[in-house]
């Protein structure tokens, strides 16, 4: 079963695109877009933000409008850290020269995920 939600972009209904035009002659409006919910599909993930926005622009406008409230849901008061092995310099030689890069390897540890 598929359904839809209305795009949560605060200005979605103000953009002049043909697919947003609704209403009868003489009383036309620009209406918020629908976002299809593919709840019958195995890949559907209700936590995917793009199930609630018709575009990147609408998503950005919502996030910018509500940034303080979104951040308040899960405040970050201290930095997170991922343990790594000591970084190593690795030089690669080619016939046309060489380049050196720094190799950084994470220490595998399930508790570091998330
Ligand atoms: Zn939208």
PDB file of C-alpha atoms and ligand atoms in Angstrom:
ATOM      1  CA  UNK A   1       0.000   0.000   0.000  1.00  0.00           C
ATOM      2  CA  UNK A   2       1.411   3.344  -1.016  1.00  0.00           C
ATOM      3  CA  UNK A   3       0.393   6.664   0.392  1.00  0.00           C
ATOM      4  CA  UNK A   4       1.797  10.172   0.537  1.00  0.00           C
ATOM      5  CA  UNK A   5       2.659  13.019   2.884  1.00  0.00           C
ATOM      6  CA  UNK A   6       2.730  16.711   2.077  1.00  0.00           C
ATOM      7  CA  UNK A   7       6.207  18.146   1.554  1.00  0.00           C
ATOM      8  CA  UNK A   8       7.350  19.776   4.796  1.00  0.00           C
ATOM      9  CA  UNK A   9       9.244  22.568   3.023  1.00  0.00           C
ATOM     10  CA  UNK A  10       7.945  25.838   4.478  1.00  0.00           C
ATOM     11  CA  UNK A  11       7.975  27.559   1.063  1.00  0.00           C
ATOM     12  CA  UNK A  12       7.082  24.582  -1.142  1.00  0.00           C
ATOM     13  CA  UNK A  13       3.703  26.120  -1.994  1.00  0.00           C
ATOM     14  CA  UNK A  14       5.302  29.363  -3.209  1.00  0.00           C
ATOM     15  CA  UNK A  15       7.360  27.983  -6.095  1.00  0.00           C
ATOM     16  CA  UNK A  16       5.902  28.601  -9.543  1.00  0.00           C
ATOM     17  CA  UNK A  17       5.973  25.201 -11.177  1.00  0.00           C
ATOM     18  CA  UNK A  18       3.227  23.728 -13.310  1.00  0.00           C
ATOM     19  CA  UNK A  19       2.847  20.614 -11.122  1.00  0.00           C
ATOM     20  CA  UNK A  20       1.938  22.794  -8.124  1.00  0.00           C
ATOM     21  CA  UNK A  21      -0.952  24.550  -9.885  1.00  0.00           C
ATOM     22  CA  UNK A  22      -4.315  23.369  -8.544  1.00  0.00           C
ATOM     23  CA  UNK A  23      -7.905  24.627  -8.377  1.00  0.00           C
ATOM     24  CA  UNK A  24     -10.542  25.578 -10.889  1.00  0.00           C
ATOM     25  CA  UNK A  25     -10.408  28.374 -13.414  1.00  0.00           C
ATOM     26  CA  UNK A  26     -10.539  31.762 -11.703  1.00  0.00           C
ATOM     27  CA  UNK A  27      -9.405  30.404  -8.313  1.00  0.00           C
ATOM     28  CA  UNK A  28      -6.057  28.754  -9.008  1.00  0.00           C
ATOM     29  CA  UNK A  29      -3.423  28.183  -6.312  1.00  0.00           C
ATOM     30  CA  UNK A  30       0.107  26.895  -5.970  1.00  0.00           C
ATOM     31  CA  UNK A  31      -0.140  23.904  -3.628  1.00  0.00           C
ATOM     32  CA  UNK A  32       2.458  22.057  -1.551  1.00  0.00           C
ATOM     33  CA  UNK A  33       3.740  18.971  -3.386  1.00  0.00           C
ATOM     34  CA  UNK A  34       2.914  15.427  -2.318  1.00  0.00           C
ATOM     35  CA  UNK A  35       5.787  13.074  -1.501  1.00  0.00           C
ATOM     36  CA  UNK A  36       5.034   9.441  -2.261  1.00  0.00           C
ATOM     37  CA  UNK A  37       5.528   6.955   0.566  1.00  0.00           C
ATOM     38  CA  UNK A  38       6.651   3.607  -0.791  1.00  0.00           C
ATOM     39  CA  UNK A  39       5.711   1.788   2.388  1.00  0.00           C
ATOM     40  CA  UNK A  40       5.058  -1.423   0.437  1.00  0.00           C
ATOM     41  CA  UNK A  41       8.667  -1.586  -0.780  1.00  0.00           C
ATOM     42  CA  UNK A  42      11.360  -3.520   1.065  1.00  0.00           C
ATOM     43  CA  UNK A  43      13.803  -0.585   0.718  1.00  0.00           C
ATOM     44  CA  UNK A  44      11.417   1.910   2.345  1.00  0.00           C
ATOM     45  CA  UNK A  45      12.981   3.548   5.393  1.00  0.00           C
ATOM     46  CA  UNK A  46      10.657   5.799   7.429  1.00  0.00           C
ATOM     47  CA  UNK A  47      13.706   7.552   8.916  1.00  0.00           C
ATOM     48  CA  UNK A  48      14.903   8.793   5.532  1.00  0.00           C
ATOM     49  CA  UNK A  49      14.389  12.564   5.563  1.00  0.00           C
ATOM     50  CA  UNK A  50      13.640  12.618   1.865  1.00  0.00           C
ATOM     51  CA  UNK A  51      10.376  10.810   2.488  1.00  0.00           C
ATOM     52  CA  UNK A  52       9.143  14.145   3.829  1.00  0.00           C
ATOM     53  CA  UNK A  53      10.531  16.632   1.314  1.00  0.00           C
ATOM     54  CA  UNK A  54      10.015  16.976  -2.443  1.00  0.00           C
ATOM     55  CA  UNK A  55      13.477  18.438  -3.051  1.00  0.00           C
ATOM     56  CA  UNK A  56      16.841  19.283  -1.523  1.00  0.00           C
ATOM     57  CA  UNK A  57      15.738  22.929  -1.483  1.00  0.00           C
ATOM     58  CA  UNK A  58      12.626  22.217   0.603  1.00  0.00           C
ATOM     59  CA  UNK A  59      14.711  20.075   2.958  1.00  0.00           C
ATOM     60  CA  UNK A  60      17.287  22.866   3.395  1.00  0.00           C
ATOM     61  CA  UNK A  61      14.615  25.482   4.039  1.00  0.00           C
ATOM     62  CA  UNK A  62      12.975  23.316   6.701  1.00  0.00           C
ATOM     63  CA  UNK A  63      16.337  22.566   8.358  1.00  0.00           C
ATOM     64  CA  UNK A  64      17.372  26.231   8.309  1.00  0.00           C
ATOM     65  CA  UNK A  65      14.011  27.392   9.661  1.00  0.00           C
ATOM     66  CA  UNK A  66      14.115  24.828  12.497  1.00  0.00           C
ATOM     67  CA  UNK A  67      17.853  24.470  13.169  1.00  0.00           C
ATOM     68  CA  UNK A  68      17.640  25.471  16.833  1.00  0.00           C
ATOM     69  CA  UNK A  69      14.857  22.976  17.557  1.00  0.00           C
ATOM     70  CA  UNK A  70      16.554  20.173  15.591  1.00  0.00           C
ATOM     71  CA  UNK A  71      19.861  20.679  17.429  1.00  0.00           C
ATOM     72  CA  UNK A  72      18.007  20.750  20.762  1.00  0.00           C
ATOM     73  CA  UNK A  73      16.794  17.175  20.100  1.00  0.00           C
ATOM     74  CA  UNK A  74      20.326  15.792  20.440  1.00  0.00           C
ATOM     75  CA  UNK A  75      22.772  18.446  21.665  1.00  0.00           C
ATOM     76  CA  UNK A  76      26.493  17.835  21.063  1.00  0.00           C
ATOM     77  CA  UNK A  77      28.307  19.276  24.058  1.00  0.00           C
ATOM     78  CA  UNK A  78      31.535  17.337  23.568  1.00  0.00           C
ATOM     79  CA  UNK A  79      33.341  16.172  20.441  1.00  0.00           C
ATOM     80  CA  UNK A  80      33.208  12.536  19.397  1.00  0.00           C
ATOM     81  CA  UNK A  81      36.429  10.658  18.659  1.00  0.00           C
ATOM     82  CA  UNK A  82      37.303   7.687  16.481  1.00  0.00           C
ATOM     83  CA  UNK A  83      40.416   5.755  17.586  1.00  0.00           C
ATOM     84  CA  UNK A  84      43.019   5.407  14.805  1.00  0.00           C
ATOM     85  CA  UNK A  85      46.403   3.810  14.392  1.00  0.00           C
ATOM     86  CA  UNK A  86      49.350   6.212  14.130  1.00  0.00           C
ATOM     87  CA  UNK A  87      49.115   7.791  10.643  1.00  0.00           C
ATOM     88  CA  UNK A  88      51.699   6.560   8.121  1.00  0.00           C
ATOM     89  CA  UNK A  89      53.260   8.327   5.142  1.00  0.00           C
ATOM     90  CA  UNK A  90      53.117   6.242   2.000  1.00  0.00           C
ATOM     91  CA  UNK A  91      55.019   7.201  -1.136  1.00  0.00           C
ATOM     92  CA  UNK A  92      53.960   5.862  -4.511  1.00  0.00           C
ATOM     93  CA  UNK A  93      56.478   5.965  -7.381  1.00  0.00           C
ATOM     94  CA  UNK A  94      55.401   6.347 -10.985  1.00  0.00           C
ATOM     95  CA  UNK A  95      57.493   6.769 -14.119  1.00  0.00           C
ATOM     96  CA  UNK A  96      56.329  10.404 -14.260  1.00  0.00           C
ATOM     97  CA  UNK A  97      57.116  11.108 -10.595  1.00  0.00           C
ATOM     98  CA  UNK A  98      56.016  10.200  -7.127  1.00  0.00           C
ATOM     99  CA  UNK A  99      53.498  11.352  -4.575  1.00  0.00           C
ATOM    100  CA  UNK A 100      53.216  10.919  -0.846  1.00  0.00           C
ATOM    101  CA  UNK A 101      49.992  10.581   1.040  1.00  0.00           C
ATOM    102  CA  UNK A 102      49.072  10.074   4.665  1.00  0.00           C
ATOM    103  CA  UNK A 103      47.329   6.794   5.414  1.00  0.00           C
ATOM    104  CA  UNK A 104      44.888   6.827   8.308  1.00  0.00           C
ATOM    105  CA  UNK A 105      43.438   3.508   9.497  1.00  0.00           C
ATOM    106  CA  UNK A 106      40.639   3.324  11.994  1.00  0.00           C
ATOM    107  CA  UNK A 107      40.810   0.788  14.783  1.00  0.00           C
ATOM    108  CA  UNK A 108      37.861  -1.526  14.281  1.00  0.00           C
ATOM    109  CA  UNK A 109      35.590  -1.368  17.253  1.00  0.00           C
ATOM    110  CA  UNK A 110      31.821  -1.653  17.194  1.00  0.00           C
ATOM    111  CA  UNK A 111      31.487   0.850  20.021  1.00  0.00           C
ATOM    112  CA  UNK A 112      32.894   3.575  17.757  1.00  0.00           C
ATOM    113  CA  UNK A 113      30.020   3.270  15.307  1.00  0.00           C
ATOM    114  CA  UNK A 114      27.200   5.708  15.660  1.00  0.00           C
TER     115      UNK A 114
HETATM  116 ZN1  LIG B   1       8.590  20.796  -1.395  1.00  0.00          ZN
END
